[in-house]
Amino acid sequence: MTSLPQMLTTCSNYIVENMKSEMVQLQQNAVQNHTATMLEIGTSLLTQTAEQTRKLTDVETQVLNQTSRLEIQLLENSLSTYKLEKQLLQQTHEILKIHEKNSLLEHRILEMEERHKEELDTLKEEKENLQSLVTRQSYIIQELEKQLNKATSNNSVLQKQQLELMDTVHTLITLCSKEGGKNINAKKEEEKPFRDCADVYQSGFNKSGVYTIYINNVSDPKKVFCNMEIAGGGWTVIQHREDGSLDFQKSWKEYKMGFGSPSGEHWLGNEFIFAITSQRQYSLRIELMDWEGNRAYSQYDRFHIGNEKQNYRLYLKGHSGTAGKQSSLILHGAEFSTKDADNDNCMCKCALMLTGGWWFDACGPSNLNGMFYTAGQNHGKLNGIKWHYFKGPSYSLHSTTMMIRPLDF
């Protein structure tokens, strides 16, 4: 029979054995559970890792794309920078060329300035020489004028003496021969001094030229140009323009006594025009020619002027001719004006503004004593040689002639 201790030991061993197997089973179950749990955790971690890896891959892809874009932009910027640098170099090169051109231009300008200065100096010297020459010539001309005046004076004295001698001879012949008295008186009548070119023409001199006339109330004889060809001849020329060789911007005194040469450009003189037209009734004819060779005339049946106290007032009547249906001369008593004697009816001074001496009235549609302009320069000139109703208000004519003849010629 088994003892109690043994039984206890056996029981204890049995229990231990059973406990061991159960513990092993429990341990195995615990390990399995732990392993399963670890596997789940690992699987979860792997899943999360994969997800994170995928996200990281996406982020990496985006970063790479962005980096590529940035690199492309950097390349483009580099290309733009290169182009700008190239353009900058080209512009710098152009600027250098411009600087070189500017330097050349400055050098040329300096050379031109030096040449200009030299030319100016030369011109100044020439001007001084010309002024000196003009001064000498003016002195010579003055001396010649003095000699001419003396010669004219001597000629006038000789003519007077000749006339007196002729009168004496005729008187002696009359006293010595009564039979030839009629013929002598006839010859004396023929040799009577001429009052104007009409007398010259009627005495048998029918060739145009310069003649000497003796005007009533004028002590000295006067040389005048006689036109013996136009409209029957016998015309005494009182004004003539043809080439601009004579300045007509004169003073009152010069227009009073006359100026120029009877054979060329001249003004007879207001005092002589007044004296001639006081002898008998006269008509006036004005011959005009433009720069195209067209000729025209204006004629007045009655013409005379007042004395100096009346400012040589103009009196006209009966206009006709081809230089306009209307008269370009004022018919109603205009007074004569010059640069130093303003007698017009304008607030301005017509003689200063339009130049020359004339019967301006309120400046008016004519001025045959205006400035002479050459061909091509004669258009648009209000101060030129004007006859409004022939060529308009601003056309300067080529030539003009004013002449008078007795009404009963």
Short mmCIF file of N, CA and C in Angstrom, two decimals, residues 1-169:
data_model
loop_
_atom_site.label_atom_id
_atom_site.label_comp_id
_atom_site.label_asym_id
_atom_site.label_seq_id
_atom_site.Cartn_x
_atom_site.Cartn_y
_atom_site.Cartn_z
N MET A 1 0.85 -1.18 0.00
CA MET A 1 0.00 0.00 0.00
C MET A 1 0.86 1.20 0.00
N THR A 2 0.33 2.15 -0.89
CA THR A 2 1.13 3.40 -1.08
C THR A 2 0.88 4.27 0.07
N SER A 3 2.07 4.90 0.45
CA SER A 3 1.98 5.81 1.57
C SER A 3 1.47 7.14 1.15
N LEU A 4 1.01 7.90 2.11
CA LEU A 4 0.43 9.26 1.86
C LEU A 4 1.45 10.20 1.28
N PRO A 5 2.59 10.29 1.70
CA PRO A 5 3.55 11.19 1.12
C PRO A 5 3.79 10.88 -0.34
N GLN A 6 3.84 9.56 -0.57
CA GLN A 6 4.08 9.22 -1.95
C GLN A 6 2.91 9.64 -2.79
N MET A 7 1.72 9.40 -2.15
CA MET A 7 0.53 9.79 -2.85
C MET A 7 0.53 11.29 -3.09
N LEU A 8 0.93 11.99 -2.13
CA LEU A 8 0.98 13.44 -2.26
C LEU A 8 1.99 13.82 -3.31
N THR A 9 3.12 13.13 -3.28
CA THR A 9 4.17 13.44 -4.27
C THR A 9 3.68 13.12 -5.65
N THR A 10 3.01 11.97 -5.74
CA THR A 10 2.47 11.58 -7.03
C THR A 10 1.44 12.58 -7.50
N CYS A 11 0.59 12.96 -6.54
CA CYS A 11 -0.44 13.98 -6.91
C CYS A 11 0.23 15.27 -7.32
N SER A 12 1.25 15.56 -6.53
CA SER A 12 1.94 16.81 -6.85
C SER A 12 2.60 16.73 -8.21
N ASN A 13 3.19 15.62 -8.49
CA ASN A 13 3.84 15.48 -9.77
C ASN A 13 2.82 15.53 -10.91
N TYR A 14 1.66 14.84 -10.60
CA TYR A 14 0.60 14.83 -11.63
C TYR A 14 0.11 16.23 -11.91
N ILE A 15 -0.06 16.90 -10.83
CA ILE A 15 -0.55 18.28 -10.99
C ILE A 15 0.47 19.10 -11.71
N VAL A 16 1.70 18.90 -11.35
CA VAL A 16 2.78 19.67 -12.01
C VAL A 16 2.82 19.35 -13.48
N GLU A 17 2.65 18.02 -13.75
CA GLU A 17 2.71 17.61 -15.14
C GLU A 17 1.57 18.23 -15.92
N ASN A 18 0.38 18.12 -15.26
CA ASN A 18 -0.80 18.72 -15.94
C ASN A 18 -0.65 20.23 -16.09
N MET A 19 -0.12 20.82 -15.07
CA MET A 19 0.07 22.27 -15.10
C MET A 19 1.08 22.65 -16.17
N LYS A 20 2.10 21.84 -16.33
CA LYS A 20 3.10 22.12 -17.33
C LYS A 20 2.50 22.11 -18.71
N SER A 21 1.71 21.09 -18.95
CA SER A 21 1.12 20.99 -20.27
C SER A 21 0.18 22.15 -20.52
N GLU A 22 -0.61 22.46 -19.48
CA GLU A 22 -1.51 23.60 -19.62
C GLU A 22 -0.71 24.89 -19.77
N MET A 23 0.34 25.07 -19.02
CA MET A 23 1.17 26.28 -19.11
C MET A 23 1.78 26.38 -20.50
N VAL A 24 2.22 25.21 -20.99
CA VAL A 24 2.80 25.22 -22.34
C VAL A 24 1.74 25.62 -23.33
N GLN A 25 0.50 25.05 -23.07
CA GLN A 25 -0.59 25.39 -23.98
C GLN A 25 -0.92 26.86 -23.90
N LEU A 26 -0.97 27.33 -22.65
CA LEU A 26 -1.26 28.75 -22.43
C LEU A 26 -0.18 29.63 -23.05
N GLN A 27 1.05 29.22 -22.85
CA GLN A 27 2.17 30.00 -23.42
C GLN A 27 2.08 30.03 -24.93
N GLN A 28 1.75 28.83 -25.47
CA GLN A 28 1.64 28.76 -26.92
C GLN A 28 0.53 29.66 -27.41
N ASN A 29 -0.60 29.58 -26.67
CA ASN A 29 -1.72 30.44 -27.07
C ASN A 29 -1.35 31.91 -26.95
N ALA A 30 -0.63 32.21 -25.85
CA ALA A 30 -0.23 33.60 -25.63
C ALA A 30 0.71 34.05 -26.74
N VAL A 31 1.64 33.14 -27.10
CA VAL A 31 2.60 33.49 -28.15
C VAL A 31 1.88 33.68 -29.46
N GLN A 32 0.89 32.76 -29.68
CA GLN A 32 0.15 32.89 -30.94
C GLN A 32 -0.63 34.20 -30.99
N ASN A 33 -1.27 34.44 -29.83
CA ASN A 33 -2.03 35.71 -29.78
C ASN A 33 -1.11 36.91 -29.97
N HIS A 34 0.01 36.88 -29.31
CA HIS A 34 0.96 37.98 -29.39
C HIS A 34 1.49 38.11 -30.82
N THR A 35 1.76 36.89 -31.40
CA THR A 35 2.27 36.90 -32.78
C THR A 35 1.24 37.46 -33.73
N ALA A 36 -0.03 36.96 -33.47
CA ALA A 36 -1.10 37.49 -34.35
C ALA A 36 -1.23 38.99 -34.20
N THR A 37 -1.14 39.38 -32.92
CA THR A 37 -1.24 40.84 -32.68
C THR A 37 -0.10 41.59 -33.35
N MET A 38 1.09 41.02 -33.21
CA MET A 38 2.27 41.66 -33.81
C MET A 38 2.13 41.69 -35.32
N LEU A 39 1.58 40.54 -35.85
CA LEU A 39 1.39 40.49 -37.29
C LEU A 39 0.41 41.57 -37.75
N GLU A 40 -0.69 41.71 -36.95
CA GLU A 40 -1.67 42.73 -37.29
C GLU A 40 -1.03 44.12 -37.24
N ILE A 41 -0.26 44.29 -36.13
CA ILE A 41 0.40 45.60 -35.98
C ILE A 41 1.37 45.80 -37.14
N GLY A 42 2.14 44.72 -37.49
CA GLY A 42 3.11 44.82 -38.57
C GLY A 42 2.43 45.11 -39.90
N THR A 43 1.28 44.36 -40.07
CA THR A 43 0.53 44.58 -41.31
C THR A 43 0.03 46.01 -41.40
N SER A 44 -0.49 46.48 -40.24
CA SER A 44 -0.97 47.86 -40.19
C SER A 44 0.15 48.84 -40.47
N LEU A 45 1.30 48.54 -39.82
CA LEU A 45 2.44 49.43 -40.02
C LEU A 45 2.91 49.39 -41.47
N LEU A 46 2.90 48.14 -42.05
CA LEU A 46 3.30 48.03 -43.44
C LEU A 46 2.35 48.80 -44.35
N THR A 47 1.05 48.67 -44.01
CA THR A 47 0.05 49.41 -44.81
C THR A 47 0.27 50.91 -44.70
N GLN A 48 0.46 51.35 -43.45
CA GLN A 48 0.71 52.80 -43.25
C GLN A 48 2.00 53.23 -43.92
N THR A 49 3.01 52.31 -43.80
CA THR A 49 4.30 52.65 -44.42
C THR A 49 4.14 52.76 -45.92
N ALA A 50 3.38 51.78 -46.48
CA ALA A 50 3.15 51.82 -47.93
C ALA A 50 2.42 53.10 -48.33
N GLU A 51 1.38 53.44 -47.52
CA GLU A 51 0.63 54.67 -47.81
C GLU A 51 1.52 55.90 -47.72
N GLN A 52 2.34 55.92 -46.65
CA GLN A 52 3.26 57.05 -46.48
C GLN A 52 4.29 57.10 -47.61
N THR A 53 4.73 55.85 -47.98
CA THR A 53 5.70 55.78 -49.07
C THR A 53 5.08 56.32 -50.35
N ARG A 54 3.80 55.89 -50.62
CA ARG A 54 3.11 56.40 -51.79
C ARG A 54 3.00 57.91 -51.75
N LYS A 55 2.60 58.45 -50.60
CA LYS A 55 2.48 59.91 -50.46
C LYS A 55 3.82 60.58 -50.67
N LEU A 56 4.85 59.95 -50.06
CA LEU A 56 6.18 60.52 -50.22
C LEU A 56 6.59 60.50 -51.70
N THR A 57 6.21 59.37 -52.36
CA THR A 57 6.52 59.28 -53.79
C THR A 57 5.82 60.39 -54.57
N ASP A 58 4.51 60.58 -54.21
CA ASP A 58 3.78 61.67 -54.88
C ASP A 58 4.43 63.02 -54.61
N VAL A 59 4.76 63.23 -53.35
CA VAL A 59 5.40 64.51 -52.98
C VAL A 59 6.73 64.66 -53.72
N GLU A 60 7.47 63.51 -53.78
CA GLU A 60 8.75 63.56 -54.46
C GLU A 60 8.57 63.89 -55.94
N THR A 61 7.50 63.24 -56.50
CA THR A 61 7.20 63.52 -57.92
C THR A 61 6.87 64.99 -58.12
N GLN A 62 6.02 65.51 -57.22
CA GLN A 62 5.67 66.94 -57.33
C GLN A 62 6.92 67.82 -57.20
N VAL A 63 7.76 67.44 -56.21
CA VAL A 63 8.99 68.23 -55.99
C VAL A 63 9.86 68.18 -57.24
N LEU A 64 9.95 66.94 -57.81
CA LEU A 64 10.76 66.81 -59.03
C LEU A 64 10.18 67.65 -60.17
N ASN A 65 8.81 67.59 -60.30
CA ASN A 65 8.18 68.39 -61.35
C ASN A 65 8.44 69.88 -61.14
N GLN A 66 8.26 70.32 -59.89
CA GLN A 66 8.49 71.73 -59.58
C GLN A 66 9.94 72.12 -59.83
N THR A 67 10.83 71.17 -59.44
CA THR A 67 12.25 71.42 -59.65
C THR A 67 12.56 71.55 -61.14
N SER A 68 11.91 70.62 -61.93
CA SER A 68 12.11 70.68 -63.38
C SER A 68 11.62 72.02 -63.94
N ARG A 69 10.45 72.43 -63.47
CA ARG A 69 9.92 73.73 -63.93
C ARG A 69 10.87 74.87 -63.57
N LEU A 70 11.34 74.84 -62.33
CA LEU A 70 12.27 75.89 -61.89
C LEU A 70 13.54 75.88 -62.74
N GLU A 71 14.01 74.62 -63.02
CA GLU A 71 15.22 74.52 -63.84
C GLU A 71 14.96 75.09 -65.24
N ILE A 72 13.74 74.77 -65.80
CA ILE A 72 13.39 75.30 -67.13
C ILE A 72 13.34 76.83 -67.10
N GLN A 73 12.68 77.37 -66.03
CA GLN A 73 12.62 78.83 -65.89
C GLN A 73 14.01 79.43 -65.76
N LEU A 74 14.85 78.72 -64.98
CA LEU A 74 16.23 79.22 -64.83
C LEU A 74 16.95 79.22 -66.18
N LEU A 75 16.70 78.15 -66.97
CA LEU A 75 17.32 78.10 -68.30
C LEU A 75 16.81 79.24 -69.18
N GLU A 76 15.46 79.44 -69.13
CA GLU A 76 14.88 80.53 -69.92
C GLU A 76 15.44 81.87 -69.47
N ASN A 77 15.51 82.07 -68.14
CA ASN A 77 16.07 83.33 -67.61
C ASN A 77 17.53 83.49 -68.04
N SER A 78 18.24 82.35 -68.05
CA SER A 78 19.64 82.43 -68.47
C SER A 78 19.72 82.85 -69.93
N LEU A 79 18.82 82.25 -70.77
CA LEU A 79 18.80 82.63 -72.18
C LEU A 79 18.45 84.11 -72.35
N SER A 80 17.41 84.57 -71.60
CA SER A 80 17.02 85.98 -71.67
C SER A 80 18.16 86.88 -71.23
N THR A 81 18.82 86.44 -70.15
CA THR A 81 19.95 87.23 -69.65
C THR A 81 21.06 87.30 -70.70
N TYR A 82 21.27 86.16 -71.39
CA TYR A 82 22.30 86.12 -72.44
C TYR A 82 21.93 87.07 -73.58
N LYS A 83 20.63 87.00 -73.98
CA LYS A 83 20.17 87.88 -75.05
C LYS A 83 20.32 89.35 -74.65
N LEU A 84 19.91 89.68 -73.39
CA LEU A 84 20.04 91.05 -72.91
C LEU A 84 21.49 91.50 -72.89
N GLU A 85 22.35 90.58 -72.43
CA GLU A 85 23.77 90.92 -72.41
C GLU A 85 24.29 91.18 -73.83
N LYS A 86 23.79 90.32 -74.79
CA LYS A 86 24.21 90.49 -76.17
C LYS A 86 23.72 91.83 -76.72
N GLN A 87 22.41 92.15 -76.43
CA GLN A 87 21.86 93.43 -76.87
C GLN A 87 22.61 94.60 -76.24
N LEU A 88 22.93 94.43 -74.95
CA LEU A 88 23.67 95.48 -74.24
C LEU A 88 25.03 95.71 -74.89
N LEU A 89 25.68 94.59 -75.27
CA LEU A 89 26.97 94.72 -75.94
C LEU A 89 26.82 95.42 -77.28
N GLN A 90 25.74 95.03 -78.03
CA GLN A 90 25.51 95.68 -79.32
C GLN A 90 25.25 97.17 -79.14
N GLN A 91 24.38 97.51 -78.15
CA GLN A 91 24.09 98.92 -77.89
C GLN A 91 25.34 99.67 -77.47
N THR A 92 26.14 99.00 -76.65
CA THR A 92 27.41 99.64 -76.24
C THR A 92 28.29 99.91 -77.46
N HIS A 93 28.30 98.91 -78.38
CA HIS A 93 29.08 99.07 -79.62
C HIS A 93 28.53 100.23 -80.46
N GLU A 94 27.16 100.32 -80.56
CA GLU A 94 26.53 101.41 -81.31
C GLU A 94 26.84 102.75 -80.68
N ILE A 95 26.78 102.79 -79.33
CA ILE A 95 27.07 104.03 -78.61
C ILE A 95 28.50 104.48 -78.90
N LEU A 96 29.41 103.50 -78.93
CA LEU A 96 30.79 103.83 -79.23
C LEU A 96 30.92 104.41 -80.65
N LYS A 97 30.17 103.77 -81.60
CA LYS A 97 30.18 104.29 -82.97
C LYS A 97 29.64 105.71 -83.02
N ILE A 98 28.51 105.95 -82.29
CA ILE A 98 27.91 107.29 -82.25
C ILE A 98 28.89 108.30 -81.67
N HIS A 99 29.57 107.88 -80.61
CA HIS A 99 30.58 108.77 -80.01
C HIS A 99 31.66 109.12 -81.03
N GLU A 100 32.07 108.08 -81.79
CA GLU A 100 33.09 108.34 -82.81
C GLU A 100 32.57 109.31 -83.88
N LYS A 101 31.29 109.07 -84.30
CA LYS A 101 30.69 109.97 -85.30
C LYS A 101 30.58 111.39 -84.74
N ASN A 102 30.13 111.48 -83.47
CA ASN A 102 30.03 112.80 -82.83
C ASN A 102 31.38 113.49 -82.79
N SER A 103 32.39 112.72 -82.51
CA SER A 103 33.74 113.31 -82.48
C SER A 103 34.13 113.85 -83.85
N LEU A 104 33.82 113.03 -84.90
CA LEU A 104 34.12 113.47 -86.26
C LEU A 104 33.33 114.73 -86.62
N LEU A 105 32.01 114.71 -86.23
CA LEU A 105 31.16 115.88 -86.52
C LEU A 105 31.67 117.12 -85.80
N GLU A 106 32.03 116.95 -84.52
CA GLU A 106 32.56 118.08 -83.76
C GLU A 106 33.83 118.62 -84.43
N HIS A 107 34.65 117.68 -84.89
CA HIS A 107 35.89 118.11 -85.56
C HIS A 107 35.57 118.89 -86.84
N ARG A 108 34.59 118.34 -87.61
CA ARG A 108 34.20 119.03 -88.85
C ARG A 108 33.58 120.40 -88.56
N ILE A 109 32.71 120.44 -87.51
CA ILE A 109 32.08 121.72 -87.13
C ILE A 109 33.14 122.74 -86.76
N LEU A 110 34.14 122.29 -86.01
CA LEU A 110 35.22 123.19 -85.64
C LEU A 110 35.95 123.70 -86.88
N GLU A 111 36.20 122.76 -87.82
CA GLU A 111 36.85 123.17 -89.07
C GLU A 111 36.00 124.17 -89.84
N MET A 112 34.64 123.89 -89.90
CA MET A 112 33.73 124.80 -90.60
C MET A 112 33.70 126.16 -89.92
N GLU A 113 33.68 126.17 -88.57
CA GLU A 113 33.68 127.43 -87.84
C GLU A 113 34.94 128.24 -88.14
N GLU A 114 36.06 127.53 -88.20
CA GLU A 114 37.32 128.21 -88.52
C GLU A 114 37.27 128.80 -89.94
N ARG A 115 36.75 127.96 -90.89
CA ARG A 115 36.63 128.46 -92.27
C ARG A 115 35.67 129.64 -92.34
N HIS A 116 34.52 129.50 -91.61
CA HIS A 116 33.53 130.58 -91.60
C HIS A 116 34.14 131.86 -91.04
N LYS A 117 34.92 131.69 -89.97
CA LYS A 117 35.56 132.85 -89.37
C LYS A 117 36.53 133.50 -90.36
N GLU A 118 37.28 132.64 -91.06
CA GLU A 118 38.22 133.18 -92.06
C GLU A 118 37.47 133.90 -93.18
N GLU A 119 36.34 133.26 -93.63
CA GLU A 119 35.55 133.90 -94.69
C GLU A 119 34.97 135.23 -94.22
N LEU A 120 34.48 135.25 -92.94
CA LEU A 120 33.95 136.50 -92.40
C LEU A 120 35.01 137.58 -92.36
N ASP A 121 36.19 137.17 -91.93
CA ASP A 121 37.28 138.15 -91.89
C ASP A 121 37.58 138.68 -93.30
N THR A 122 37.58 137.73 -94.28
CA THR A 122 37.81 138.14 -95.66
C THR A 122 36.73 139.08 -96.16
N LEU A 123 35.44 138.71 -95.82
CA LEU A 123 34.31 139.55 -96.23
C LEU A 123 34.38 140.93 -95.59
N LYS A 124 34.77 140.95 -94.31
CA LYS A 124 34.91 142.25 -93.63
C LYS A 124 35.93 143.12 -94.35
N GLU A 125 37.06 142.49 -94.71
CA GLU A 125 38.09 143.25 -95.43
C GLU A 125 37.55 143.75 -96.77
N GLU A 126 36.84 142.83 -97.49
CA GLU A 126 36.27 143.23 -98.77
C GLU A 126 35.24 144.33 -98.59
N LYS A 127 34.42 144.21 -97.51
CA LYS A 127 33.41 145.23 -97.24
C LYS A 127 34.06 146.59 -96.99
N GLU A 128 35.12 146.56 -96.18
CA GLU A 128 35.82 147.81 -95.90
C GLU A 128 36.41 148.39 -97.19
N ASN A 129 36.98 147.50 -98.03
CA ASN A 129 37.53 147.98 -99.31
C ASN A 129 36.43 148.56 -100.19
N LEU A 130 35.27 147.84 -100.23
CA LEU A 130 34.14 148.33 -101.04
C LEU A 130 33.61 149.66 -100.51
N GLN A 131 33.52 149.75 -99.16
CA GLN A 131 33.06 151.01 -98.57
C GLN A 131 33.99 152.16 -98.94
N SER A 132 35.28 151.85 -98.88
CA SER A 132 36.26 152.87 -99.26
C SER A 132 36.10 153.24 -100.73
N LEU A 133 35.89 152.19 -101.57
CA LEU A 133 35.71 152.44 -103.00
C LEU A 133 34.44 153.24 -103.26
N VAL A 134 33.34 152.86 -102.54
CA VAL A 134 32.07 153.58 -102.70
C VAL A 134 32.22 155.03 -102.28
N THR A 135 32.96 155.25 -101.19
CA THR A 135 33.18 156.62 -100.72
C THR A 135 33.92 157.44 -101.78
N ARG A 136 34.96 156.81 -102.36
CA ARG A 136 35.71 157.51 -103.40
C ARG A 136 34.84 157.77 -104.62
N GLN A 137 34.05 156.74 -104.99
CA GLN A 137 33.16 156.91 -106.14
C GLN A 137 32.10 157.97 -105.88
N SER A 138 31.56 157.98 -104.64
CA SER A 138 30.56 158.99 -104.30
C SER A 138 31.15 160.39 -104.43
N TYR A 139 32.40 160.53 -103.96
CA TYR A 139 33.06 161.84 -104.08
C TYR A 139 33.23 162.21 -105.55
N ILE A 140 33.67 161.20 -106.36
CA ILE A 140 33.86 161.46 -107.80
C ILE A 140 32.53 161.83 -108.45
N ILE A 141 31.45 161.09 -108.06
CA ILE A 141 30.12 161.38 -108.62
C ILE A 141 29.67 162.79 -108.25
N GLN A 142 29.90 163.16 -106.98
CA GLN A 142 29.54 164.52 -106.56
C GLN A 142 30.28 165.56 -107.37
N GLU A 143 31.58 165.29 -107.60
CA GLU A 143 32.37 166.24 -108.40
C GLU A 143 31.84 166.30 -109.84
N LEU A 144 31.49 165.10 -110.37
CA LEU A 144 30.94 165.07 -111.73
C LEU A 144 29.61 165.80 -111.80
N GLU A 145 28.76 165.61 -110.74
CA GLU A 145 27.49 166.32 -110.72
C GLU A 145 27.69 167.83 -110.68
N LYS A 146 28.67 168.25 -109.89
CA LYS A 146 28.98 169.68 -109.83
C LYS A 146 29.38 170.19 -111.21
N GLN A 147 30.29 169.41 -111.87
CA GLN A 147 30.73 169.83 -113.19
C GLN A 147 29.58 169.82 -114.19
N LEU A 148 28.67 168.78 -114.05
CA LEU A 148 27.51 168.70 -114.94
C LEU A 148 26.58 169.89 -114.72
N ASN A 149 26.38 170.23 -113.43
CA ASN A 149 25.53 171.39 -113.12
C ASN A 149 26.12 172.67 -113.70
N LYS A 150 27.45 172.78 -113.58
CA LYS A 150 28.11 173.96 -114.16
C LYS A 150 27.93 173.99 -115.67
N ALA A 151 28.12 172.78 -116.28
CA ALA A 151 27.97 172.70 -117.73
C ALA A 151 26.55 173.02 -118.16
N THR A 152 25.56 172.49 -117.37
CA THR A 152 24.16 172.76 -117.68
C THR A 152 23.85 174.25 -117.54
N SER A 153 24.42 174.83 -116.46
CA SER A 153 24.21 176.25 -116.24
C SER A 153 24.82 177.07 -117.39
N ASN A 154 26.04 176.66 -117.76
CA ASN A 154 26.70 177.36 -118.88
C ASN A 154 25.90 177.20 -120.17
N ASN A 155 25.36 175.98 -120.36
CA ASN A 155 24.56 175.71 -121.56
C ASN A 155 23.32 176.58 -121.58
N SER A 156 22.67 176.71 -120.37
CA SER A 156 21.48 177.56 -120.28
C SER A 156 21.81 179.01 -120.61
N VAL A 157 22.94 179.49 -120.07
CA VAL A 157 23.37 180.87 -120.35
C VAL A 157 23.63 181.04 -121.84
N LEU A 158 24.31 180.04 -122.44
CA LEU A 158 24.60 180.12 -123.87
C LEU A 158 23.32 180.13 -124.70
N GLN A 159 22.33 179.31 -124.26
CA GLN A 159 21.06 179.30 -124.99
C GLN A 159 20.36 180.65 -124.90
N LYS A 160 20.38 181.23 -123.68
CA LYS A 160 19.78 182.57 -123.52
C LYS A 160 20.48 183.60 -124.41
N GLN A 161 21.82 183.52 -124.38
CA GLN A 161 22.58 184.46 -125.21
C GLN A 161 22.28 184.25 -126.69
N GLN A 162 22.13 182.95 -127.07
CA GLN A 162 21.82 182.66 -128.46
C GLN A 162 20.46 183.24 -128.85
N LEU A 163 19.48 183.08 -127.94
CA LEU A 163 18.15 183.61 -128.22
C LEU A 163 18.17 185.14 -128.31
N GLU A 164 18.91 185.75 -127.37
CA GLU A 164 19.01 187.21 -127.39
C GLU A 164 19.68 187.68 -128.68
N LEU A 165 20.73 186.93 -129.09
CA LEU A 165 21.44 187.27 -130.32
C LEU A 165 20.52 187.14 -131.54
N MET A 166 19.72 186.08 -131.53
CA MET A 166 18.79 185.88 -132.64
C MET A 166 17.77 187.01 -132.70
N ASP A 167 17.26 187.39 -131.51
CA ASP A 167 16.32 188.51 -131.46
C ASP A 167 16.95 189.79 -132.01
N THR A 168 18.21 190.02 -131.60
CA THR A 168 18.92 191.22 -132.08
C THR A 168 19.09 191.20 -133.59
N VAL A 169 19.50 189.98 -134.09
CA VAL A 169 19.70 189.84 -135.53
C VAL A 169 18.40 190.09 -136.28
#
